[in-house]
């Protein structure tokens, strides 16, 4: 009787997809016979990532609003109407007992239709500043799982559960040692190592900061693992041809993030909610450079939530090329500062978030089944 039918909807970025898959995996672990269907947005990364993880996904023709070219939103509204009709058909055919939304374009029409059809809904909000989609869906949601305190600013207080963000399970299960991890990148385990990551596609400002400081890096005894991102890699390798440094490992994408984190004495990163949750659980000293190109500037709010507790350092995107590398080099040599950052960020970690959210999902499904005699 514990098998449930669950729809999980959302995506667009790894920050939405990783939590979605973690929740699905946790539900499967607790209820192995459950049927789980993902609903994503056509031509977005979830359409590849979700099947690769072993789940079925259906795409909606939904897209985001264009704030700069308002006339283009006529087509956006048309796609939204088509998406709602398609979501209704999906729900009617699949007959879920519960629907989960993790944010992203597809979760809007899917969760809206599920709620209208009497299906219980659960929202998972990763950021300290709630996304537009989740704010619109909150009124009809049955449960809202959040990662930060004070979210009653956006959601009905009685619906909020403070659960934290689910993270990639392989990071928590990693057993590689620091020295072995450093060696996998061709670097020296006796030297301090800084990891710089801007997401799978990359972050222009982080890359420019490294390029600007290239001569300084060559004179430093500190090592860098630098993920440029696939979008920028070819351009950067062309610029560095003949100028390579033995203490800087440059790559387009790091597939073994467990090794990268284990190798790093200090991490430089954007301030996405999923990344921050990983840093908290792993106790990593981190400098956050929030992306300015996100809705409601939510990455800055994510970063300041840690900075206020002396759990991270923060550099504005506009200041990064001038200040970032110098701050990183000073910080990684300051054992007292590193220890303080590690200790403080660990206190902010939420453990077993996926399992806690899965319990809420299962409870909603069981209540629905009992009410409807199924």
XYZ file of C-alpha atoms in Angstrom:
374
model
C 0.000 0.000 0.000
C 3.024 2.275 0.286
C 3.504 2.663 -3.451
C 2.582 6.175 -4.571
C 2.372 8.004 -7.875
C 4.408 11.204 -7.766
C 4.918 14.020 -10.260
C 8.070 16.104 -9.829
C 8.206 19.308 -11.867
C 10.750 22.041 -12.475
C 14.315 22.462 -13.656
C 16.185 24.788 -15.983
C 19.387 24.736 -13.909
C 21.331 22.205 -11.899
C 20.204 24.108 -8.800
C 16.664 22.921 -9.477
C 17.433 19.512 -11.000
C 19.726 18.131 -8.260
C 17.149 18.688 -5.472
C 14.388 17.236 -7.671
C 16.367 14.046 -8.308
C 17.408 13.796 -4.655
C 13.771 13.985 -3.520
C 12.719 11.378 -6.106
C 15.534 9.052 -5.034
C 14.579 9.438 -1.361
C 10.922 8.637 -2.103
C 12.032 5.553 -4.097
C 14.231 4.415 -1.226
C 11.319 4.642 1.216
C 8.637 3.339 -1.188
C 10.423 1.189 -3.820
C 7.276 0.424 -5.847
C 6.386 4.091 -6.340
C 5.869 5.492 -9.842
C 7.615 8.807 -10.435
C 7.117 11.046 -13.459
C 9.073 14.250 -14.081
C 7.616 17.195 -15.989
C 10.164 19.672 -17.363
C 10.505 22.407 -19.958
C 11.310 21.446 -23.547
C 14.900 22.146 -24.610
C 16.106 22.676 -21.032
C 18.793 20.601 -19.330
C 16.342 18.485 -17.315
C 15.298 16.769 -20.557
C 18.754 15.111 -20.624
C 19.685 14.958 -16.938
C 16.508 13.289 -15.689
C 16.494 10.310 -18.137
C 20.219 9.872 -17.409
C 19.244 9.404 -13.757
C 16.737 6.717 -14.712
C 13.421 8.597 -14.625
C 10.822 9.305 -17.283
C 10.218 12.957 -18.171
C 7.689 14.802 -20.330
C 8.466 18.296 -21.618
C 6.164 21.325 -21.730
C 6.568 24.138 -24.312
C 6.781 26.709 -21.503
C 9.398 29.497 -21.426
C 10.256 32.505 -19.287
C 8.982 36.049 -19.696
C 11.192 38.484 -21.604
C 11.458 41.616 -19.472
C 13.387 43.565 -22.102
C 11.245 42.835 -25.192
C 7.644 42.926 -24.011
C 6.091 42.108 -27.395
C 7.831 38.743 -27.370
C 5.701 37.809 -24.364
C 2.665 37.269 -26.611
C 4.357 34.045 -27.727
C 5.334 33.296 -24.120
C 1.682 33.565 -23.009
C 0.598 31.297 -25.860
C 3.175 28.675 -24.804
C 1.998 28.993 -21.197
C -1.612 28.255 -22.223
C -0.453 25.252 -24.270
C 1.625 24.073 -21.312
C -1.303 24.241 -18.915
C -3.446 22.182 -21.293
C -0.669 19.627 -21.699
C -0.047 19.516 -17.937
C -3.756 18.852 -17.395
C -3.607 15.886 -19.803
C -0.473 14.531 -18.108
C -2.107 14.690 -14.679
C -5.318 13.122 -15.964
C -3.394 10.233 -17.559
C -0.865 9.637 -14.772
C -3.308 10.188 -11.869
C -0.704 11.268 -9.270
C -1.321 11.146 -5.536
C 0.932 14.162 -4.986
C 2.889 16.734 -7.046
C 6.189 18.383 -6.105
C 7.480 21.655 -7.586
C 11.144 22.636 -7.254
C 11.032 25.925 -9.183
C 11.742 26.613 -12.823
C 9.459 27.245 -15.795
C 7.629 23.893 -15.872
C 6.625 23.824 -12.223
C 4.226 26.773 -12.664
C 1.664 25.229 -15.051
C 2.129 21.713 -13.632
C 1.548 22.586 -9.980
C -1.208 25.062 -10.861
C -3.145 22.373 -12.731
C -2.467 19.728 -10.074
C -3.857 21.995 -7.359
C -6.895 22.877 -9.472
C -7.597 19.153 -9.938
C -7.458 18.481 -6.193
C -4.004 16.882 -6.106
C -1.973 17.828 -2.999
C 1.123 19.881 -3.822
C 4.475 20.447 -2.127
C 6.864 23.266 -3.046
C 10.615 23.173 -2.460
C 12.161 26.652 -2.340
C 15.965 26.582 -2.427
C 16.768 30.279 -2.023
C 16.576 32.789 0.817
C 14.508 35.010 -1.490
C 11.537 33.116 -2.894
C 11.188 32.693 -6.646
C 8.250 34.183 -8.538
C 6.797 30.794 -9.495
C 6.769 29.477 -5.935
C 5.286 32.721 -4.582
C 2.419 32.409 -7.067
C 1.845 28.754 -6.177
C 2.119 29.146 -2.397
C -1.529 29.958 -1.709
C -2.814 26.605 -2.944
C 0.206 24.530 -1.804
C -0.218 22.061 1.053
C 3.409 22.170 2.223
C 6.378 24.459 1.480
C 9.864 23.153 2.283
C 12.498 25.877 2.702
C 16.227 26.151 3.401
C 16.365 29.487 5.226
C 14.721 31.003 8.280
C 12.378 33.984 7.885
C 10.551 32.658 4.808
C 7.178 33.664 6.245
C 7.914 36.946 4.426
C 6.875 35.091 1.279
C 4.775 32.109 2.337
C 1.954 31.305 4.817
C 3.741 30.489 8.055
C 1.608 27.439 8.845
C 2.666 25.715 5.599
C 6.434 26.176 6.015
C 8.785 23.309 6.921
C 12.459 24.184 7.477
C 14.216 21.252 5.806
C 17.289 22.582 4.034
C 18.177 21.793 0.433
C 18.833 18.255 -0.813
C 22.328 17.889 -2.274
C 24.105 15.407 -4.532
C 24.393 12.196 -2.500
C 27.765 11.190 -3.971
C 29.378 14.257 -2.350
C 28.382 13.080 1.119
C 29.490 9.498 0.495
C 32.924 10.411 -0.882
C 35.865 8.675 0.788
C 38.796 10.151 -1.165
C 41.522 11.718 0.981
C 42.742 15.296 0.571
C 46.175 14.201 -0.704
C 44.771 11.711 -3.223
C 42.219 14.283 -4.393
C 44.934 16.879 -5.040
C 46.991 14.329 -6.981
C 44.049 13.550 -9.305
C 44.409 17.110 -10.618
C 48.169 16.749 -11.110
C 48.978 19.078 -8.214
C 51.128 18.959 -5.056
C 49.377 17.780 -1.834
C 51.797 19.781 0.346
C 50.631 23.117 -1.082
C 47.459 25.110 -0.399
C 44.802 24.599 -3.064
C 41.968 26.915 -4.166
C 39.027 25.618 -6.194
C 37.258 28.130 -8.445
C 33.936 27.114 -10.003
C 31.275 29.106 -11.824
C 28.802 26.338 -12.665
C 28.814 23.916 -15.605
C 28.565 26.707 -18.202
C 30.984 28.993 -16.359
C 30.969 32.493 -14.910
C 32.505 35.294 -16.946
C 33.559 37.412 -13.949
C 35.317 34.551 -12.152
C 37.188 33.668 -15.336
C 38.189 37.287 -15.969
C 39.440 37.546 -12.385
C 41.782 34.613 -12.977
C 43.028 36.003 -16.295
C 43.658 39.456 -14.821
C 45.721 37.939 -11.994
C 47.655 35.465 -14.166
C 51.087 36.986 -13.515
C 50.396 37.051 -9.762
C 49.357 33.389 -9.825
C 52.627 32.452 -11.500
C 54.593 33.936 -8.598
C 52.426 32.293 -5.929
C 53.071 29.052 -4.062
C 49.288 28.440 -3.957
C 47.633 26.047 -6.441
C 44.366 26.493 -8.306
C 41.817 24.076 -9.743
C 39.939 26.265 -12.229
C 36.724 25.144 -13.876
C 36.185 27.627 -16.683
C 32.810 26.247 -17.775
C 32.152 24.757 -21.204
C 30.952 28.048 -22.683
C 34.247 29.890 -22.056
C 36.814 27.099 -22.194
C 37.920 27.296 -25.825
C 38.406 31.076 -25.650
C 40.394 30.859 -22.401
C 42.685 28.038 -23.534
C 43.439 30.037 -26.681
C 44.381 33.077 -24.557
C 46.627 30.990 -22.307
C 48.401 29.039 -25.059
C 52.116 29.176 -24.297
C 51.443 30.795 -20.900
C 50.320 27.711 -18.958
C 51.264 27.561 -15.258
C 52.221 24.346 -13.411
C 50.293 25.441 -10.310
C 46.980 26.016 -12.153
C 44.895 23.071 -13.379
C 42.487 24.430 -16.017
C 39.473 22.401 -17.182
C 36.091 23.054 -18.767
C 34.072 20.834 -16.424
C 34.809 18.829 -13.269
C 32.931 15.531 -13.277
C 34.340 14.420 -9.894
C 33.201 17.246 -7.643
C 33.782 15.031 -4.601
C 37.510 15.041 -5.421
C 37.526 18.778 -6.185
C 35.943 19.630 -2.838
C 38.249 17.236 -0.972
C 41.277 18.872 -2.612
C 40.250 22.442 -1.827
C 41.432 24.397 1.199
C 39.288 27.295 -0.070
C 36.495 27.502 -2.652
C 35.529 30.478 -4.841
C 31.987 30.165 -6.181
C 28.776 31.821 -7.249
C 26.103 31.844 -4.526
C 23.509 29.423 -5.860
C 21.424 27.813 -3.132
C 22.437 24.255 -4.036
C 26.146 25.059 -3.941
C 25.791 26.816 -0.598
C 24.006 23.785 0.869
C 26.926 21.611 -0.264
C 29.486 23.961 1.297
C 27.581 23.890 4.596
C 27.374 20.096 4.733
C 31.027 19.637 3.736
C 32.313 22.460 5.956
C 34.169 24.283 3.181
C 35.742 27.703 3.601
C 34.304 29.758 0.738
C 34.388 33.149 -0.957
C 31.041 33.864 -2.627
C 30.709 36.078 -5.710
C 26.940 36.309 -6.341
C 25.782 36.425 -9.944
C 24.070 39.739 -10.771
C 22.123 38.061 -13.600
C 19.476 36.262 -11.526
C 15.900 37.129 -10.591
C 15.473 39.450 -7.605
C 19.269 39.365 -7.028
C 18.612 36.275 -4.899
C 22.243 35.088 -4.946
C 23.362 38.184 -3.055
C 20.685 37.482 -0.441
C 21.876 33.857 -0.223
C 25.464 35.027 0.293
C 24.639 37.642 2.922
C 22.703 35.054 4.951
C 26.086 33.324 5.450
C 28.203 36.475 5.738
C 25.963 37.733 8.569
C 26.936 34.586 10.528
C 30.647 34.905 9.625
C 30.320 31.650 7.681
C 31.580 32.920 4.302
C 33.405 35.818 2.653
C 31.727 37.904 -0.038
C 32.948 39.890 -3.042
C 30.612 41.868 -5.279
C 30.646 40.812 -8.917
C 31.637 44.350 -9.949
C 34.673 44.266 -7.612
C 35.855 40.749 -8.390
C 38.451 41.391 -11.091
C 40.208 43.903 -8.840
C 39.884 42.170 -5.461
C 38.969 38.487 -5.677
C 42.280 36.694 -6.276
C 44.191 38.856 -3.777
C 41.582 38.129 -1.099
C 41.699 34.417 -1.899
C 45.503 34.264 -1.655
C 45.476 36.113 1.682
C 42.675 33.952 3.088
C 44.070 30.547 2.109
C 47.330 31.326 3.966
C 45.436 32.399 7.120
C 44.810 29.171 9.059
C 42.820 30.965 11.743
C 40.447 32.491 9.190
C 40.001 29.182 7.358
C 39.214 27.390 10.621
C 36.660 30.054 11.611
C 34.906 29.861 8.230
C 34.779 26.041 8.329
C 33.443 25.939 11.877
C 30.764 28.563 11.294
C 29.486 27.201 7.980
C 29.114 23.691 9.440
C 26.636 25.037 11.997
C 24.310 26.055 9.139
C 24.102 22.580 7.589
C 20.827 20.665 7.298
C 21.312 16.909 7.290
C 19.079 14.376 5.515
C 17.052 17.085 3.748
C 15.920 14.815 0.914
C 14.674 12.182 3.357
C 12.800 14.760 5.457
C 11.113 16.201 2.333
C 10.330 12.677 1.083
C 8.499 11.989 4.376
C 6.331 15.067 3.772
C 5.635 13.961 0.171
C 4.653 10.464 1.264
C 2.429 11.790 4.067
C 0.535 14.021 1.601
C 0.105 11.114 -0.819
C -1.144 8.745 1.876
C -3.619 11.320 3.164
C -4.916 11.808 -0.391
C -5.260 8.051 -0.925
C -7.078 7.598 2.370
C -9.456 10.489 1.660
C -10.257 9.102 -1.804
C -10.311 5.438 -0.795
C -7.514 4.408 -3.190
